[in-house]
PDB file of C-alpha atoms and ligand atoms in Angstrom:
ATOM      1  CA  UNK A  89       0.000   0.000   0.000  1.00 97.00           C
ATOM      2  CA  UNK A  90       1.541   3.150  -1.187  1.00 98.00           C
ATOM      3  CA  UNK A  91      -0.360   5.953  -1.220  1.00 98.00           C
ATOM      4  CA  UNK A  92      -0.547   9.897  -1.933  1.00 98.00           C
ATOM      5  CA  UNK A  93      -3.136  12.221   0.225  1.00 98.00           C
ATOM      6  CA  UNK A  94      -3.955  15.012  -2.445  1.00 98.00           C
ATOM      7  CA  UNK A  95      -6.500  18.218  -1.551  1.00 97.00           C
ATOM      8  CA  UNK A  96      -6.942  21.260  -0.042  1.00 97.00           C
ATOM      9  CA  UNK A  97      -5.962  22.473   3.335  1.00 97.00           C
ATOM     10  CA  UNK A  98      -8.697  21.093   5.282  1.00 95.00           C
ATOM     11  CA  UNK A  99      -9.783  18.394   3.095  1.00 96.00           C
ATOM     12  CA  UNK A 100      -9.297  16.160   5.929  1.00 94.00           C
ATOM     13  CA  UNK A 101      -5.946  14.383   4.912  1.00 96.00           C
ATOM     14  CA  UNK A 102      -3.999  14.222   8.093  1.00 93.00           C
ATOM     15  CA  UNK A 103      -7.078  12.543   9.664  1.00 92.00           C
ATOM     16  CA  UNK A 104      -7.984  10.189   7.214  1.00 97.00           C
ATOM     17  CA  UNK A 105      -4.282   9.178   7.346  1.00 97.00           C
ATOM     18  CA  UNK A 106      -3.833   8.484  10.516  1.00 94.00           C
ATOM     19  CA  UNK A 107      -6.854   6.553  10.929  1.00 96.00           C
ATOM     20  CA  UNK A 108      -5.893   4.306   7.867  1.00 97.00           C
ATOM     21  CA  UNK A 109      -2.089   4.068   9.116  1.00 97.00           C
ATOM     22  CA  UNK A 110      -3.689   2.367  12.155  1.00 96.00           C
ATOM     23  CA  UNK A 111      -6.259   0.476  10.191  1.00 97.00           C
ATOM     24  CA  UNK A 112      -3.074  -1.167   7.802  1.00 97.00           C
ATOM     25  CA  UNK A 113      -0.413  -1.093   9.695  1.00 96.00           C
ATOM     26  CA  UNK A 114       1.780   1.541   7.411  1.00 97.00           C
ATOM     27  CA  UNK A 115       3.851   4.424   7.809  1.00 97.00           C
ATOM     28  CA  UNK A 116       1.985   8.035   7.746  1.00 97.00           C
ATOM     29  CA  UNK A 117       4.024  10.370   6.740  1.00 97.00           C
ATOM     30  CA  UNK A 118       3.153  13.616   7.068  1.00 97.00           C
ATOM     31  CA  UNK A 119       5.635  16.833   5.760  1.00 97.00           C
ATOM     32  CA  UNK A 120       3.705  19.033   7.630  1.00 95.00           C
ATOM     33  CA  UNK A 121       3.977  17.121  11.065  1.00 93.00           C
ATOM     34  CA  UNK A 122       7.533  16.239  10.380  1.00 94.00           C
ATOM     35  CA  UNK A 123       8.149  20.198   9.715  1.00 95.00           C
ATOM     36  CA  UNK A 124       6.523  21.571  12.893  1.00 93.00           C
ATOM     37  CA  UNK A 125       8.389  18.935  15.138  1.00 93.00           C
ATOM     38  CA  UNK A 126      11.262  20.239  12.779  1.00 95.00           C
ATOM     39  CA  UNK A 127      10.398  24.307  13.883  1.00 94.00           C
ATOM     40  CA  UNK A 128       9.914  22.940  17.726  1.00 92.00           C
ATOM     41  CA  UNK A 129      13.397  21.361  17.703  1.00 94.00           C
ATOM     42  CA  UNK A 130      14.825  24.631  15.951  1.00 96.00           C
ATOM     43  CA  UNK A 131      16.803  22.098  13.886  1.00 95.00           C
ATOM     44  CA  UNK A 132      18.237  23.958  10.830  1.00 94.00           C
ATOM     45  CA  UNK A 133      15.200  22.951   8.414  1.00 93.00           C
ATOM     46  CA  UNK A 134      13.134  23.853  11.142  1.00 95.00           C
ATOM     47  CA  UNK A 135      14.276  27.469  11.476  1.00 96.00           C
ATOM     48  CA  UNK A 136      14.567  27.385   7.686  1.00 95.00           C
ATOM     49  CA  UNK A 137      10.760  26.434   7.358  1.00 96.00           C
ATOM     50  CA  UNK A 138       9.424  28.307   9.706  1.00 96.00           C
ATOM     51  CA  UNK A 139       8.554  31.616   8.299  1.00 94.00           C
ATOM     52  CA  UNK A 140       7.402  30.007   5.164  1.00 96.00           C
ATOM     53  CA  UNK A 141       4.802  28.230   7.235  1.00 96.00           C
ATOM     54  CA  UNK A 142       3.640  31.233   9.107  1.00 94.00           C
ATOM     55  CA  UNK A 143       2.901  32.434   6.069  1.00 94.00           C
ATOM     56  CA  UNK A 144       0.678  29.642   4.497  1.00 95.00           C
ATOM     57  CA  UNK A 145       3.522  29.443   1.514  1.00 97.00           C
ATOM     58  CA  UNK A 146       5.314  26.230   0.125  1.00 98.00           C
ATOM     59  CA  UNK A 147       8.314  25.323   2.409  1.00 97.00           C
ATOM     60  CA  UNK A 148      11.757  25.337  -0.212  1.00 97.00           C
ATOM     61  CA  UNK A 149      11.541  21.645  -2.422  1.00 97.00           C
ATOM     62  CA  UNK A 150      14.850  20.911  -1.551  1.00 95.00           C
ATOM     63  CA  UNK A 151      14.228  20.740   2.427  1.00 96.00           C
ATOM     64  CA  UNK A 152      11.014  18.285   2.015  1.00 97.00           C
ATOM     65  CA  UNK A 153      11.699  16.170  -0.606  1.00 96.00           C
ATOM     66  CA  UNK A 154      15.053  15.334   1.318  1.00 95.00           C
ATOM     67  CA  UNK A 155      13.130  14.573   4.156  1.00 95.00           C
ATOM     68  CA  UNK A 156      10.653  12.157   2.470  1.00 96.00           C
ATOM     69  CA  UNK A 157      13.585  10.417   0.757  1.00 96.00           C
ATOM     70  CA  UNK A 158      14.939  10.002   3.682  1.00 95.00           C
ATOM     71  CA  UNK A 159      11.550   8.801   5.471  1.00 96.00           C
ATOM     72  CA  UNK A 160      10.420   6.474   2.762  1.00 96.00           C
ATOM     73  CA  UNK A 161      13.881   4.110   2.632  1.00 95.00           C
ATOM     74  CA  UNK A 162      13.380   3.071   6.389  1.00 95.00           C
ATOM     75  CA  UNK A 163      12.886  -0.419   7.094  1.00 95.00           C
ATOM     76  CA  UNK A 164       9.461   0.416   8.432  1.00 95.00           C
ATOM     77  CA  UNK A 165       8.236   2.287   5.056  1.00 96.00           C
ATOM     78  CA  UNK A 166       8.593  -1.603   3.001  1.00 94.00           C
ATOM     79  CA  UNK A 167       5.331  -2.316   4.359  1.00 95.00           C
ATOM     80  CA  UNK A 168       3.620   0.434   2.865  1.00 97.00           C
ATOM     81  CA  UNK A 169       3.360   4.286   3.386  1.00 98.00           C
ATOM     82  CA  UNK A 170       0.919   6.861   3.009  1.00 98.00           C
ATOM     83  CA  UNK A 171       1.786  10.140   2.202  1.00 98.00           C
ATOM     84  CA  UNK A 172      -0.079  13.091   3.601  1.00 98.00           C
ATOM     85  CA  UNK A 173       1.168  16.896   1.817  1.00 96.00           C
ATOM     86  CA  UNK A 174       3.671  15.465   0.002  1.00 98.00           C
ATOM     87  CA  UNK A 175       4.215  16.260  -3.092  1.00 98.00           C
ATOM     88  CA  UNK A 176       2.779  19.916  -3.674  1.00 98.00           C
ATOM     89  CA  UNK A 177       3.994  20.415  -6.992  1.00 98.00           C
ATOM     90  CA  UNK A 178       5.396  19.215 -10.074  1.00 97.00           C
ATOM     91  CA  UNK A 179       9.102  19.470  -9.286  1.00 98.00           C
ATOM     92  CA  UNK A 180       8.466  17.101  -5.984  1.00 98.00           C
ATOM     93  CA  UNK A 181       5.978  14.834  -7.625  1.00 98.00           C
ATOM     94  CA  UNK A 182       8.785  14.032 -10.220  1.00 97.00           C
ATOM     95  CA  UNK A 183      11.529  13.634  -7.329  1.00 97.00           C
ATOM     96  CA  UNK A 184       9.488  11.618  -5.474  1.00 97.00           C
ATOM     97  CA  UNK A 185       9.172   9.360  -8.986  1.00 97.00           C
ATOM     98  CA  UNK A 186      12.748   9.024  -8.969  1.00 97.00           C
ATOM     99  CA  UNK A 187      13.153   8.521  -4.750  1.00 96.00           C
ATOM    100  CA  UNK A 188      10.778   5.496  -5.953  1.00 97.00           C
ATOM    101  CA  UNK A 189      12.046   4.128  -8.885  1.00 96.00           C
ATOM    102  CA  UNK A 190      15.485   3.768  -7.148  1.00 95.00           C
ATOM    103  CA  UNK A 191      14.047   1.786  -4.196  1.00 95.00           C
ATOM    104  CA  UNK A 192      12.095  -0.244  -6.386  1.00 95.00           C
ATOM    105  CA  UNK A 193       8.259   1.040  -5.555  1.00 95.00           C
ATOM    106  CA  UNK A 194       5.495   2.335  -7.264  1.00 96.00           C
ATOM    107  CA  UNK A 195       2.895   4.250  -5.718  1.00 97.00           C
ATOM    108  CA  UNK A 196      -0.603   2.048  -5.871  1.00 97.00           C
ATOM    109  CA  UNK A 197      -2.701   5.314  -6.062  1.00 98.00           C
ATOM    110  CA  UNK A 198      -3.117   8.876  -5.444  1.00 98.00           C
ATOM    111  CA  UNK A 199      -6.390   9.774  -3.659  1.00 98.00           C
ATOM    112  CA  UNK A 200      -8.014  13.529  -4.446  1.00 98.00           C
ATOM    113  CA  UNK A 201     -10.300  14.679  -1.906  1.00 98.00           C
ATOM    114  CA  UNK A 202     -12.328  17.204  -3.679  1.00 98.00           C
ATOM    115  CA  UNK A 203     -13.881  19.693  -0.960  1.00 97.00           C
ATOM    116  CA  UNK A 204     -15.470  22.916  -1.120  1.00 97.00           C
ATOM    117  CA  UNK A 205     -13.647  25.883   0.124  1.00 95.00           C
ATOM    118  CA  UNK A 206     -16.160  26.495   2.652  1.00 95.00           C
ATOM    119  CA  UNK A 207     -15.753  23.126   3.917  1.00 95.00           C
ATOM    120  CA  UNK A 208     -11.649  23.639   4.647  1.00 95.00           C
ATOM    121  CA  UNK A 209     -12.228  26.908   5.493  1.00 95.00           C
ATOM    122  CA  UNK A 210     -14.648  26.166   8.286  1.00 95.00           C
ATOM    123  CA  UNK A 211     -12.556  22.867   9.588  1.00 95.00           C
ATOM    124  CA  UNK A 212      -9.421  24.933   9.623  1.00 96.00           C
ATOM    125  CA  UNK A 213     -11.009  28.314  11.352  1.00 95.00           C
ATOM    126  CA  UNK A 214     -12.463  25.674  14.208  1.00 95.00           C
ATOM    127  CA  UNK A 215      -9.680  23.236  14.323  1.00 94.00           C
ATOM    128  CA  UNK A 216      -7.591  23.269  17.689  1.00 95.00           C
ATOM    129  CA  UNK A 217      -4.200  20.811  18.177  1.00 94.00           C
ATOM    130  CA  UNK A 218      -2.705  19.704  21.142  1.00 94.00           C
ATOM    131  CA  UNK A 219       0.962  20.760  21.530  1.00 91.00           C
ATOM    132  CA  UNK A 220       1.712  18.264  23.344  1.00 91.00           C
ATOM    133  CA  UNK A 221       0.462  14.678  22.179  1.00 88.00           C
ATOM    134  CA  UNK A 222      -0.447  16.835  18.894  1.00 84.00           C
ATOM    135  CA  UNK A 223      -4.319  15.029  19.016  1.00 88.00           C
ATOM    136  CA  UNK A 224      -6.381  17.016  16.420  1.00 88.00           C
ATOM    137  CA  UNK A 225     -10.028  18.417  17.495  1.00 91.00           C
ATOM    138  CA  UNK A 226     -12.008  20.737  16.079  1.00 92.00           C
ATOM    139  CA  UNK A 227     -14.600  23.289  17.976  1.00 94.00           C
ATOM    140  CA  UNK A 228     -17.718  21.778  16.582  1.00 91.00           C
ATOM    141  CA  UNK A 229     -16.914  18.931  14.600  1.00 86.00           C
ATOM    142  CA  UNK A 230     -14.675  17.117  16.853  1.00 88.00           C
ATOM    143  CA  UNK A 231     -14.754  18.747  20.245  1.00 94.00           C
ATOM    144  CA  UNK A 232     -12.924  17.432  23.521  1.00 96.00           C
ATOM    145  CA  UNK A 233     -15.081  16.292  26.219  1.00 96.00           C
ATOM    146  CA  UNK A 234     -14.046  19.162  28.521  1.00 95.00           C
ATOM    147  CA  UNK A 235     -13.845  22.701  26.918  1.00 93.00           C
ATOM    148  CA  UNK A 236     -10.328  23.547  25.048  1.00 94.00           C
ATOM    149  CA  UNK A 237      -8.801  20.363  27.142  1.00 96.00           C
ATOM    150  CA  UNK A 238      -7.019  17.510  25.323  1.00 97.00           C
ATOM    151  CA  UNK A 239      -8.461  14.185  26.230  1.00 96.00           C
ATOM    152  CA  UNK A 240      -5.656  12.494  26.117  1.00 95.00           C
ATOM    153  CA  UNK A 241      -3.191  14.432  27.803  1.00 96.00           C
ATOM    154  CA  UNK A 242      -5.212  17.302  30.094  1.00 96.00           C
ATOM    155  CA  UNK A 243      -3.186  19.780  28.197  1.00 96.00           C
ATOM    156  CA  UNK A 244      -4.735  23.466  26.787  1.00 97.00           C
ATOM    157  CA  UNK A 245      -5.387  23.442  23.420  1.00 97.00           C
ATOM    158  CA  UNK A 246      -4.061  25.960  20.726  1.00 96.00           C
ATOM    159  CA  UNK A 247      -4.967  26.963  17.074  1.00 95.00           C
ATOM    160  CA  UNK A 248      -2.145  26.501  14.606  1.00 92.00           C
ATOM    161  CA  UNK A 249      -0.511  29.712  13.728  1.00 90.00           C
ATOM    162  CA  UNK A 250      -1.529  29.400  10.267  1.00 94.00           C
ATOM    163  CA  UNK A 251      -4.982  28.425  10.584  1.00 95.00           C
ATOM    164  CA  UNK A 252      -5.733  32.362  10.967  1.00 92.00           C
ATOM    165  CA  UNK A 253      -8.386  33.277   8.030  1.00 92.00           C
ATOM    166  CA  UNK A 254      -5.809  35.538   6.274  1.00 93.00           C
ATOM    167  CA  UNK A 255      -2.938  32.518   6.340  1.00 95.00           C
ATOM    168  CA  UNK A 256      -5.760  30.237   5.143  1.00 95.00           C
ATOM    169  CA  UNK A 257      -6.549  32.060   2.192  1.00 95.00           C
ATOM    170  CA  UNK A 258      -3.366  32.107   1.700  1.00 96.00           C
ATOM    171  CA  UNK A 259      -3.026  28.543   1.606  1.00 97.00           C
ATOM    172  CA  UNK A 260      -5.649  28.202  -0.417  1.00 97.00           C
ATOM    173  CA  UNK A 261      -3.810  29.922  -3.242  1.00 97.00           C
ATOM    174  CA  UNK A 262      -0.901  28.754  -3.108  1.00 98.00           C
ATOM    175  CA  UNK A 263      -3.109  25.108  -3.261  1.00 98.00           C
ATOM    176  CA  UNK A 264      -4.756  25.964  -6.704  1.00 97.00           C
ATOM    177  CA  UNK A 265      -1.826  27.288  -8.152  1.00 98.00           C
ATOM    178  CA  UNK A 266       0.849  24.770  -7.079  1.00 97.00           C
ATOM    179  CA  UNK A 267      -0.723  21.632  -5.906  1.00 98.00           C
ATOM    180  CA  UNK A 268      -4.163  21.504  -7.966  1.00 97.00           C
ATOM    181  CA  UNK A 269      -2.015  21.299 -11.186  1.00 97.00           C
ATOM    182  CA  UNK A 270      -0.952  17.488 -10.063  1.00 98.00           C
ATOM    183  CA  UNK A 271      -4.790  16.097 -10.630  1.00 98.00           C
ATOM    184  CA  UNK A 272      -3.457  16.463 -14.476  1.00 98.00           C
ATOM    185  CA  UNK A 273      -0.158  15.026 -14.120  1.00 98.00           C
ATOM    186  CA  UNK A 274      -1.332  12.144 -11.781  1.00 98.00           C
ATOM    187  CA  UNK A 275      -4.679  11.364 -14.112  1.00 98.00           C
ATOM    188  CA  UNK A 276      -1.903  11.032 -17.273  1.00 97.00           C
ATOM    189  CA  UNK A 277       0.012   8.454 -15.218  1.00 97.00           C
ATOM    190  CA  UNK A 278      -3.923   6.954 -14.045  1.00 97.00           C
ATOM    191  CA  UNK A 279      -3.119   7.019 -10.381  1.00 98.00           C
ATOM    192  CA  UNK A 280      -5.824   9.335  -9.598  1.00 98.00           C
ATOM    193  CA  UNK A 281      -9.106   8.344  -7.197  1.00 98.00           C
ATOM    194  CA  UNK A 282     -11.494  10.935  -6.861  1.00 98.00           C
ATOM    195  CA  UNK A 283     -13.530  10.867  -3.292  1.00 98.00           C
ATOM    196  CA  UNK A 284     -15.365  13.197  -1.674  1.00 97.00           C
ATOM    197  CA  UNK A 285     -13.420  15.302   1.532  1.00 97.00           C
ATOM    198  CA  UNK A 286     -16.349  16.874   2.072  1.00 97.00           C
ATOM    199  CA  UNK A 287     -17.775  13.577   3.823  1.00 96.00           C
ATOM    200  CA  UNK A 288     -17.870  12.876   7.499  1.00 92.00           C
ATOM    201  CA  UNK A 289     -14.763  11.134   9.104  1.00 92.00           C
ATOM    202  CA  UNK A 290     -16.082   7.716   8.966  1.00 95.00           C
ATOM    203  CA  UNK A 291     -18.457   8.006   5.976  1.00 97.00           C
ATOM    204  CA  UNK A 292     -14.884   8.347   4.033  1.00 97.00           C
ATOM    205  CA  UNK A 293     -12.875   6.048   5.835  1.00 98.00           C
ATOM    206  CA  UNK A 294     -15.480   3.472   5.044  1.00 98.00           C
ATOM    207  CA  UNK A 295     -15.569   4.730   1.137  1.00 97.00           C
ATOM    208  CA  UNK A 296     -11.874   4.431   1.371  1.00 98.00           C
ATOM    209  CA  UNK A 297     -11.241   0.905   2.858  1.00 98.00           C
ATOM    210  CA  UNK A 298     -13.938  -0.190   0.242  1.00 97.00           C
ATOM    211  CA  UNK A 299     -11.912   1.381  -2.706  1.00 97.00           C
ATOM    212  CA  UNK A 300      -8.668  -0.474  -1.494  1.00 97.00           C
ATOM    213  CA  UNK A 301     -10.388  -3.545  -0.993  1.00 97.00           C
ATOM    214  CA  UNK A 302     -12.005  -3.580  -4.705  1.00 96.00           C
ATOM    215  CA  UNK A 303      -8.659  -2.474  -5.988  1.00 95.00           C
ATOM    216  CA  UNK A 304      -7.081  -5.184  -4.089  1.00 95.00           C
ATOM    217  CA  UNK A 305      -4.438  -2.595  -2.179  1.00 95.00           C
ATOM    218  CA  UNK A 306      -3.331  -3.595   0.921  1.00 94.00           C
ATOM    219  CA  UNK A 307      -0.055  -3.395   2.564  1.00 94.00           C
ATOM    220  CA  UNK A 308       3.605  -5.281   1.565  1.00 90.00           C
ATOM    221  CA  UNK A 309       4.455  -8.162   2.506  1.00 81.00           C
TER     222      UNK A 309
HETATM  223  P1  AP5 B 477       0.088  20.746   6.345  1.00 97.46           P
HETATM  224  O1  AP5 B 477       0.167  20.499   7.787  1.00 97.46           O
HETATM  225  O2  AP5 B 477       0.254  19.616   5.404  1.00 97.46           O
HETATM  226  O3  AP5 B 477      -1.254  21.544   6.087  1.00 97.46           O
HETATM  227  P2  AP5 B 477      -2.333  21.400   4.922  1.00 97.46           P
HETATM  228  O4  AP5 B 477      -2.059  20.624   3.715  1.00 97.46           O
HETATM  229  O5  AP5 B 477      -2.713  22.802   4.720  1.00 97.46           O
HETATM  230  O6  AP5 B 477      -3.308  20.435   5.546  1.00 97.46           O
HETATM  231  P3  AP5 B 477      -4.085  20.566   6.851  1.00 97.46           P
HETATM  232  O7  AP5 B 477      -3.392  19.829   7.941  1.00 97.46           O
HETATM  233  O8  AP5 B 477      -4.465  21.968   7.158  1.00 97.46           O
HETATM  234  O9  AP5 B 477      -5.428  19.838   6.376  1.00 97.46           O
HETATM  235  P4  AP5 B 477      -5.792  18.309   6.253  1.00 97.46           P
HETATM  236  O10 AP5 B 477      -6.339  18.064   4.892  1.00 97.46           O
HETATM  237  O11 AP5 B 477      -4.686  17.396   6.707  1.00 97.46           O
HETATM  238  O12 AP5 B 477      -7.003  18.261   7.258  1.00 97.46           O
HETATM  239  P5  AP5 B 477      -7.074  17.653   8.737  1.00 97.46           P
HETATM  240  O13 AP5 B 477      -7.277  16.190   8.672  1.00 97.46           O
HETATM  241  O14 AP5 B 477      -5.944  18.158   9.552  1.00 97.46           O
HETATM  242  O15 AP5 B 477       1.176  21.848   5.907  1.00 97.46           O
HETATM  243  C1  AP5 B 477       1.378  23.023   6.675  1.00 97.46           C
HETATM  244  C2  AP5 B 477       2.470  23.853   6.024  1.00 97.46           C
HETATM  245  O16 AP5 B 477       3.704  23.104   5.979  1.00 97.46           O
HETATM  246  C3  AP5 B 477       2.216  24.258   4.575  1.00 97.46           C
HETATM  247  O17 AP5 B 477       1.427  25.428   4.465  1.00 97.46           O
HETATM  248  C4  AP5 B 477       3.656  24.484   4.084  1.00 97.46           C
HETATM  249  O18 AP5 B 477       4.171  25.713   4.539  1.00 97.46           O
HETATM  250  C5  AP5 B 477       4.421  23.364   4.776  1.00 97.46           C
HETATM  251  N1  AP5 B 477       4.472  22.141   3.961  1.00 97.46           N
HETATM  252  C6  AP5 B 477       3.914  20.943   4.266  1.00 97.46           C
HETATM  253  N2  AP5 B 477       4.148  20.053   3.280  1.00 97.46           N
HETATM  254  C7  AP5 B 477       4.872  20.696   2.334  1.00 97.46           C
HETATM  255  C8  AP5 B 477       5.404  20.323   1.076  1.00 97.46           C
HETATM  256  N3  AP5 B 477       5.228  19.088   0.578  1.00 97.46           N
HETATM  257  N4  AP5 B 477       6.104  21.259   0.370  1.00 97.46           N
HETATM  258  C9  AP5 B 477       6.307  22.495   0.854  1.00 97.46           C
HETATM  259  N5  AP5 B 477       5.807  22.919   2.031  1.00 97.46           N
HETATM  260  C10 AP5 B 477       5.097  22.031   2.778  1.00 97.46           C
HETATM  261  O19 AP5 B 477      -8.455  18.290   9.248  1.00 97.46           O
HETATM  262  C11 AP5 B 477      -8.625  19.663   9.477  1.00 97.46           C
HETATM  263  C12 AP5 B 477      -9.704  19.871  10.559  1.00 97.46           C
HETATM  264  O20 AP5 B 477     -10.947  19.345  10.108  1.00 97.46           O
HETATM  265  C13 AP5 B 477      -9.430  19.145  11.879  1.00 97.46           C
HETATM  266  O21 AP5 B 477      -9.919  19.944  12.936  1.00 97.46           O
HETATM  267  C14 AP5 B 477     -10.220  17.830  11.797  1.00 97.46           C
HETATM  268  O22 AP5 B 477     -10.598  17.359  13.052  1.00 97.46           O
HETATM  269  C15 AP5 B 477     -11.426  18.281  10.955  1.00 97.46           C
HETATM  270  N6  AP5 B 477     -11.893  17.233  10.033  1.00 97.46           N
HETATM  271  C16 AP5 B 477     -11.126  16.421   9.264  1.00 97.46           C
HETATM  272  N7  AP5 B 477     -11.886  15.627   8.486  1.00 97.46           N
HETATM  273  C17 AP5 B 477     -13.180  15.958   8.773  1.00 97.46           C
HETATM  274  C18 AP5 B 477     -14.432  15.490   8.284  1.00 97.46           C
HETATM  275  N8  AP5 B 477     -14.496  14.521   7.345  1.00 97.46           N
HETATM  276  N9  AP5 B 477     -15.554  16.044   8.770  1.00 97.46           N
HETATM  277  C19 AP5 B 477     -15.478  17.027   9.699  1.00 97.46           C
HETATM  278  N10 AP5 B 477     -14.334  17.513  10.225  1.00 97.46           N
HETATM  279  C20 AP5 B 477     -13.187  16.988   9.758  1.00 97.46           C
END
């Protein structure tokens, strides 16, 4: 099972990821996730990253594709790997083709969460992380069980710094101008599975397992 998350900010990626990691037993991998723990750490990518972040625009190629390379050759990733924000444009969708063909993989398909920009707009504005186990609410959708408080871990819960409208919108552009163009180049190469992100959590994840399991993906021995 190798897999690519593509959509929107919003689109509900990250979530649907980590509930099919679970579900298969495969690697998430997440450039986004990897990249904040990166700007926590202040390692040298993180401090590279982080203004680019704050500002909803595409961290530099060279800094994420290294880090999938990288992420993807582990022992762990043989099984299978799901990709979540990675790649976000042409120039890292055709390293990642080359990261692949020299460990011998193919990806299986790329999933396209179509979703309305209201949808993302509304998950992002109400969505609310925990900085310390990093568990992933949102206000309405997905609340804790006690006001602002993580469930897991009793800690206060914060908004992302660039899930502020004005960063949104921002990431929204940069999405339809950078990312959106890879529906084309992964439909020419018929990797491309259309769903719906607009679909509650475990409507999709149910649409999802039933794609793999017609299409007869599953994870590596
Ligand atoms: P990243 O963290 O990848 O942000 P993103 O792509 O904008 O994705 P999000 O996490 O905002 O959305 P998602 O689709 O994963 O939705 P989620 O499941 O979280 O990237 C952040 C930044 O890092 C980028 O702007 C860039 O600077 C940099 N970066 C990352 N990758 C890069 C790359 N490859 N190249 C260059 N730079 C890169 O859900 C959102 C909310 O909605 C949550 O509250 C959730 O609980 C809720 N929700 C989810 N699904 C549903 C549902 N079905 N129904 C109701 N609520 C839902």
């Amino acid at each position: 099972m190798r897999l690519v998350l593509l959509g929107p900010p919003g689109a509900g990626k990250g979530t649907q990821a980590t509930v099919l990691s679970k579900e298969y037993n495969v690697i998430h991998v997440s450039t986004g996730d990897i990249l904040r723990e990166a700007v926590k750490n202040s390692t040298k990518a993180g401090n590279l990253a982080k203004s680019y972040m704050e500002r909803g625009e595409l961290v530099p190629d060279e800094i994420v594709t290294k880090i999938v390379a990288e992420r993807i050759s582990m022992e762990d990733a043989k099984k299978g790997f799901i990709l979540d924000g990675f790649p976000r444009n042409r120039s890292q969708a055709e390293e990642l083709e080359k990261n692949l063909k020299n460990l011998g993989m193919k990806l299986d398909m790329v999933l396209y969460f179509k979703t309305k920009e209201r949808t993302s707009i509304g998950r992002l504005t109400g969505r609310r992380v925990c900085p310390k186990c990093e568990l992933n609410y949102h206000v309405k959708n997905r609340p804790p069980k006690e006001d602002n408080v993580c469930d897991a871990c009793a800690t206060a819960l914060v908004q992302r710094k660039d899930d502020k409208v004005e960063t949104i919108k921002n990431r929204l552009k940069v999405y339809e101008s950078q990312t959106k163009p890879l529906l084309d180049f992964y439909t020419d190469k018929r990797l491309l599975h259309e769903v719906s992100g607009d679909k509650d959590v475990n409507t999709l994840f149910a649409d999802l397992k039933a794609i793999f399991g017609k299409k007869n993906i599953r994870p590596h021995d």
